[in-house]
């Protein structure tokens, strides 16, 4: 958000993950053991509501603020960019940012990625990857954070995380 942090990057990641999981919030143990049981809570129970959100996030990439970002072959990306204005703070003065003066905004980008083999904007699609990136003083959301997200998504695809189901 604008100014003082209204949402942390971890909260943004949880938010996009709930959308990607069809409205289901999963809270897993901190150990992150592969076979550990996660607590699941239905946050949104209307598949149509999730599909509407996904359609809007897809438009951000197709014709909105993220339209100029490079595409990742074989991967569909749903995203929300964020540019958070925040005047300089005292703790930033060692980096030449004056307290209370204009400073470059923070760059935010949250995204879901899935194989293009799946139909678009479906509430329940297996294998989606949710990510959130923030680059302090990185400029526009589609700038530093958006490009970092594209690199992360491309690497995930190359490692087989976004492969078509069953391949």
PDB file of C-alpha atoms in Angstrom:
ATOM      1  CA  UNK A   1       0.000   0.000   0.000  1.00  0.00           C
ATOM      2  CA  UNK A   2       0.908   3.657  -0.100  1.00  0.00           C
ATOM      3  CA  UNK A   3       3.094   5.110   2.627  1.00  0.00           C
ATOM      4  CA  UNK A   4       3.662   2.957   5.687  1.00  0.00           C
ATOM      5  CA  UNK A   5       3.385  -0.733   4.864  1.00  0.00           C
ATOM      6  CA  UNK A   6      -0.286  -1.649   4.824  1.00  0.00           C
ATOM      7  CA  UNK A   7       0.478  -5.160   3.577  1.00  0.00           C
ATOM      8  CA  UNK A   8       3.640  -7.208   3.823  1.00  0.00           C
ATOM      9  CA  UNK A   9       4.992  -9.212   0.912  1.00  0.00           C
ATOM     10  CA  UNK A  10       4.107 -12.399   2.860  1.00  0.00           C
ATOM     11  CA  UNK A  11       0.484 -11.228   3.127  1.00  0.00           C
ATOM     12  CA  UNK A  12       0.425 -10.439  -0.590  1.00  0.00           C
ATOM     13  CA  UNK A  13       1.771 -13.934  -1.325  1.00  0.00           C
ATOM     14  CA  UNK A  14      -0.953 -15.478   0.854  1.00  0.00           C
ATOM     15  CA  UNK A  15      -3.625 -13.429  -0.897  1.00  0.00           C
ATOM     16  CA  UNK A  16      -2.590 -14.478  -4.409  1.00  0.00           C
ATOM     17  CA  UNK A  17      -2.164 -18.088  -3.214  1.00  0.00           C
ATOM     18  CA  UNK A  18      -5.782 -18.140  -1.947  1.00  0.00           C
ATOM     19  CA  UNK A  19      -6.977 -17.000  -5.369  1.00  0.00           C
ATOM     20  CA  UNK A  20      -4.747 -19.581  -7.063  1.00  0.00           C
ATOM     21  CA  UNK A  21      -6.121 -22.344  -4.835  1.00  0.00           C
ATOM     22  CA  UNK A  22      -9.713 -21.560  -5.783  1.00  0.00           C
ATOM     23  CA  UNK A  23     -10.464 -19.668  -2.580  1.00  0.00           C
ATOM     24  CA  UNK A  24      -8.791 -22.098  -0.188  1.00  0.00           C
ATOM     25  CA  UNK A  25      -6.255 -20.861   2.389  1.00  0.00           C
ATOM     26  CA  UNK A  26      -3.690 -23.446   3.429  1.00  0.00           C
ATOM     27  CA  UNK A  27      -1.662 -22.961   6.584  1.00  0.00           C
ATOM     28  CA  UNK A  28       1.172 -25.449   6.743  1.00  0.00           C
ATOM     29  CA  UNK A  29       3.515 -26.139   9.656  1.00  0.00           C
ATOM     30  CA  UNK A  30       6.693 -24.038   9.731  1.00  0.00           C
ATOM     31  CA  UNK A  31       8.794 -27.174   9.152  1.00  0.00           C
ATOM     32  CA  UNK A  32       7.417 -27.330   5.580  1.00  0.00           C
ATOM     33  CA  UNK A  33       7.810 -31.113   5.607  1.00  0.00           C
ATOM     34  CA  UNK A  34       6.558 -32.598   2.342  1.00  0.00           C
ATOM     35  CA  UNK A  35       4.110 -34.967   4.064  1.00  0.00           C
ATOM     36  CA  UNK A  36       2.997 -32.613   6.864  1.00  0.00           C
ATOM     37  CA  UNK A  37      -0.737 -31.947   7.089  1.00  0.00           C
ATOM     38  CA  UNK A  38      -1.845 -28.379   6.379  1.00  0.00           C
ATOM     39  CA  UNK A  39      -4.868 -26.683   7.906  1.00  0.00           C
ATOM     40  CA  UNK A  40      -7.308 -25.645   5.155  1.00  0.00           C
ATOM     41  CA  UNK A  41      -9.934 -22.904   5.367  1.00  0.00           C
ATOM     42  CA  UNK A  42     -12.357 -21.969   2.602  1.00  0.00           C
ATOM     43  CA  UNK A  43     -12.105 -18.172   2.302  1.00  0.00           C
ATOM     44  CA  UNK A  44     -14.087 -17.820  -0.935  1.00  0.00           C
ATOM     45  CA  UNK A  45     -16.603 -20.556  -1.698  1.00  0.00           C
ATOM     46  CA  UNK A  46     -17.943 -19.195  -4.985  1.00  0.00           C
ATOM     47  CA  UNK A  47     -15.976 -20.483  -7.986  1.00  0.00           C
ATOM     48  CA  UNK A  48     -17.453 -17.754 -10.192  1.00  0.00           C
ATOM     49  CA  UNK A  49     -16.018 -15.070  -7.885  1.00  0.00           C
ATOM     50  CA  UNK A  50     -12.538 -16.631  -8.213  1.00  0.00           C
ATOM     51  CA  UNK A  51     -12.929 -16.863 -12.002  1.00  0.00           C
ATOM     52  CA  UNK A  52     -13.845 -13.167 -12.194  1.00  0.00           C
ATOM     53  CA  UNK A  53     -10.745 -12.262 -10.159  1.00  0.00           C
ATOM     54  CA  UNK A  54      -8.554 -14.464 -12.379  1.00  0.00           C
ATOM     55  CA  UNK A  55     -10.008 -12.848 -15.512  1.00  0.00           C
ATOM     56  CA  UNK A  56      -9.086  -9.415 -14.168  1.00  0.00           C
ATOM     57  CA  UNK A  57      -5.572 -10.555 -13.225  1.00  0.00           C
ATOM     58  CA  UNK A  58      -5.149 -11.996 -16.729  1.00  0.00           C
ATOM     59  CA  UNK A  59      -6.142  -8.655 -18.273  1.00  0.00           C
ATOM     60  CA  UNK A  60      -3.341  -6.971 -16.288  1.00  0.00           C
ATOM     61  CA  UNK A  61      -0.877  -9.139 -18.225  1.00  0.00           C
ATOM     62  CA  UNK A  62      -2.661  -9.113 -21.600  1.00  0.00           C
ATOM     63  CA  UNK A  63      -3.566  -5.426 -21.881  1.00  0.00           C
ATOM     64  CA  UNK A  64      -2.866  -3.698 -18.569  1.00  0.00           C
ATOM     65  CA  UNK A  65       0.097  -2.470 -16.580  1.00  0.00           C
ATOM     66  CA  UNK A  66       2.101  -5.702 -17.077  1.00  0.00           C
ATOM     67  CA  UNK A  67       1.487  -6.004 -20.846  1.00  0.00           C
ATOM     68  CA  UNK A  68       5.055  -5.031 -21.789  1.00  0.00           C
ATOM     69  CA  UNK A  69       6.730  -7.652 -19.609  1.00  0.00           C
ATOM     70  CA  UNK A  70       8.357 -10.552 -21.474  1.00  0.00           C
ATOM     71  CA  UNK A  71       6.181 -13.641 -21.883  1.00  0.00           C
ATOM     72  CA  UNK A  72       7.270 -17.038 -20.583  1.00  0.00           C
ATOM     73  CA  UNK A  73       6.739 -19.710 -23.260  1.00  0.00           C
ATOM     74  CA  UNK A  74       4.125 -22.279 -22.287  1.00  0.00           C
ATOM     75  CA  UNK A  75       3.069 -20.386 -19.161  1.00  0.00           C
ATOM     76  CA  UNK A  76      -0.008 -18.277 -18.476  1.00  0.00           C
ATOM     77  CA  UNK A  77       0.505 -15.516 -15.923  1.00  0.00           C
ATOM     78  CA  UNK A  78      -2.146 -13.693 -13.871  1.00  0.00           C
ATOM     79  CA  UNK A  79      -0.798 -10.629 -12.062  1.00  0.00           C
ATOM     80  CA  UNK A  80      -1.296  -7.410 -10.158  1.00  0.00           C
ATOM     81  CA  UNK A  81       1.302  -4.665 -10.273  1.00  0.00           C
ATOM     82  CA  UNK A  82       1.817  -2.155  -7.513  1.00  0.00           C
ATOM     83  CA  UNK A  83       3.700   1.105  -7.269  1.00  0.00           C
ATOM     84  CA  UNK A  84       3.741   2.295  -3.661  1.00  0.00           C
ATOM     85  CA  UNK A  85       4.743   5.894  -3.067  1.00  0.00           C
ATOM     86  CA  UNK A  86       6.543   6.411   0.226  1.00  0.00           C
ATOM     87  CA  UNK A  87       8.510   9.523   1.257  1.00  0.00           C
ATOM     88  CA  UNK A  88      12.055   8.947   2.411  1.00  0.00           C
ATOM     89  CA  UNK A  89      12.531   7.684   5.947  1.00  0.00           C
ATOM     90  CA  UNK A  90      15.292   8.370   8.446  1.00  0.00           C
ATOM     91  CA  UNK A  91      16.605   4.798   8.198  1.00  0.00           C
ATOM     92  CA  UNK A  92      17.188   5.295   4.446  1.00  0.00           C
ATOM     93  CA  UNK A  93      19.522   8.287   4.793  1.00  0.00           C
ATOM     94  CA  UNK A  94      22.694   6.126   4.511  1.00  0.00           C
ATOM     95  CA  UNK A  95      21.583   5.424   0.912  1.00  0.00           C
ATOM     96  CA  UNK A  96      21.119   9.091   0.052  1.00  0.00           C
ATOM     97  CA  UNK A  97      17.362   9.170   0.561  1.00  0.00           C
ATOM     98  CA  UNK A  98      16.374  12.273   2.494  1.00  0.00           C
ATOM     99  CA  UNK A  99      13.772  11.884   5.256  1.00  0.00           C
ATOM    100  CA  UNK A 100      10.293  13.138   4.242  1.00  0.00           C
ATOM    101  CA  UNK A 101      11.482  14.013   0.706  1.00  0.00           C
ATOM    102  CA  UNK A 102      10.197  12.442  -2.504  1.00  0.00           C
ATOM    103  CA  UNK A 103      11.827   9.060  -3.119  1.00  0.00           C
ATOM    104  CA  UNK A 104      11.465   6.460  -5.852  1.00  0.00           C
ATOM    105  CA  UNK A 105       8.371   4.318  -5.152  1.00  0.00           C
ATOM    106  CA  UNK A 106       8.489   0.694  -4.054  1.00  0.00           C
ATOM    107  CA  UNK A 107       7.898  -1.872  -6.832  1.00  0.00           C
ATOM    108  CA  UNK A 108       5.378  -4.675  -6.121  1.00  0.00           C
ATOM    109  CA  UNK A 109       4.252  -7.609  -8.247  1.00  0.00           C
ATOM    110  CA  UNK A 110       2.056 -10.561  -7.277  1.00  0.00           C
ATOM    111  CA  UNK A 111       1.360 -13.336  -9.739  1.00  0.00           C
ATOM    112  CA  UNK A 112      -0.009 -16.777 -10.408  1.00  0.00           C
ATOM    113  CA  UNK A 113       1.564 -18.922 -13.088  1.00  0.00           C
ATOM    114  CA  UNK A 114       0.158 -22.070 -14.675  1.00  0.00           C
ATOM    115  CA  UNK A 115       0.769 -24.223 -17.715  1.00  0.00           C
ATOM    116  CA  UNK A 116      -0.977 -22.922 -20.842  1.00  0.00           C
ATOM    117  CA  UNK A 117      -2.182 -26.497 -21.339  1.00  0.00           C
ATOM    118  CA  UNK A 118      -4.967 -25.716 -18.844  1.00  0.00           C
ATOM    119  CA  UNK A 119      -8.020 -23.609 -19.764  1.00  0.00           C
ATOM    120  CA  UNK A 120      -7.681 -19.980 -18.657  1.00  0.00           C
ATOM    121  CA  UNK A 121      -9.316 -18.427 -15.595  1.00  0.00           C
ATOM    122  CA  UNK A 122     -10.590 -21.626 -13.969  1.00  0.00           C
ATOM    123  CA  UNK A 123     -11.099 -21.594 -10.199  1.00  0.00           C
ATOM    124  CA  UNK A 124      -9.471 -25.005  -9.726  1.00  0.00           C
ATOM    125  CA  UNK A 125      -6.315 -25.604 -11.750  1.00  0.00           C
ATOM    126  CA  UNK A 126      -3.632 -27.938 -10.403  1.00  0.00           C
ATOM    127  CA  UNK A 127       0.023 -26.995 -10.333  1.00  0.00           C
ATOM    128  CA  UNK A 128      -0.255 -23.220 -10.084  1.00  0.00           C
ATOM    129  CA  UNK A 129       2.642 -21.251  -8.647  1.00  0.00           C
ATOM    130  CA  UNK A 130       1.939 -18.147  -6.545  1.00  0.00           C
ATOM    131  CA  UNK A 131       4.643 -15.525  -6.065  1.00  0.00           C
ATOM    132  CA  UNK A 132       5.006 -12.069  -4.587  1.00  0.00           C
ATOM    133  CA  UNK A 133       7.960  -9.789  -5.224  1.00  0.00           C
ATOM    134  CA  UNK A 134       8.730  -6.389  -3.728  1.00  0.00           C
ATOM    135  CA  UNK A 135      11.755  -4.309  -4.632  1.00  0.00           C
ATOM    136  CA  UNK A 136      12.192  -1.387  -2.233  1.00  0.00           C
ATOM    137  CA  UNK A 137      12.617   1.847  -4.209  1.00  0.00           C
ATOM    138  CA  UNK A 138      12.403  -0.216  -7.409  1.00  0.00           C
ATOM    139  CA  UNK A 139      10.000   2.113  -9.261  1.00  0.00           C
ATOM    140  CA  UNK A 140       6.871   0.887 -11.016  1.00  0.00           C
ATOM    141  CA  UNK A 141       5.357  -2.478 -10.210  1.00  0.00           C
ATOM    142  CA  UNK A 142       5.888  -3.691 -13.752  1.00  0.00           C
ATOM    143  CA  UNK A 143       9.488  -2.501 -13.561  1.00  0.00           C
ATOM    144  CA  UNK A 144      11.937  -4.105 -11.156  1.00  0.00           C
ATOM    145  CA  UNK A 145       9.504  -6.427  -9.352  1.00  0.00           C
ATOM    146  CA  UNK A 146       7.694  -7.442 -12.556  1.00  0.00           C
ATOM    147  CA  UNK A 147      10.919  -8.366 -14.318  1.00  0.00           C
ATOM    148  CA  UNK A 148      12.143 -10.297 -11.266  1.00  0.00           C
ATOM    149  CA  UNK A 149       8.829 -12.193 -11.192  1.00  0.00           C
ATOM    150  CA  UNK A 150       9.148 -13.106 -14.887  1.00  0.00           C
ATOM    151  CA  UNK A 151      12.656 -14.446 -14.183  1.00  0.00           C
ATOM    152  CA  UNK A 152      11.337 -16.510 -11.241  1.00  0.00           C
ATOM    153  CA  UNK A 153       8.463 -17.898 -13.330  1.00  0.00           C
ATOM    154  CA  UNK A 154      10.821 -18.773 -16.180  1.00  0.00           C
ATOM    155  CA  UNK A 155      13.176 -20.564 -13.801  1.00  0.00           C
ATOM    156  CA  UNK A 156      10.259 -22.478 -12.250  1.00  0.00           C
ATOM    157  CA  UNK A 157       9.130 -23.562 -15.709  1.00  0.00           C
ATOM    158  CA  UNK A 158      12.666 -24.654 -16.609  1.00  0.00           C
ATOM    159  CA  UNK A 159      12.788 -26.742 -13.421  1.00  0.00           C
ATOM    160  CA  UNK A 160       9.512 -28.478 -14.354  1.00  0.00           C
ATOM    161  CA  UNK A 161       7.240 -26.835 -11.785  1.00  0.00           C
ATOM    162  CA  UNK A 162       4.784 -25.565 -14.401  1.00  0.00           C
ATOM    163  CA  UNK A 163       4.651 -28.647 -16.606  1.00  0.00           C
ATOM    164  CA  UNK A 164       1.378 -29.910 -18.009  1.00  0.00           C
ATOM    165  CA  UNK A 165      -0.339 -32.260 -15.527  1.00  0.00           C
ATOM    166  CA  UNK A 166       0.931 -35.802 -15.956  1.00  0.00           C
ATOM    167  CA  UNK A 167       3.957 -34.914 -18.097  1.00  0.00           C
TER     168      UNK A 167
END
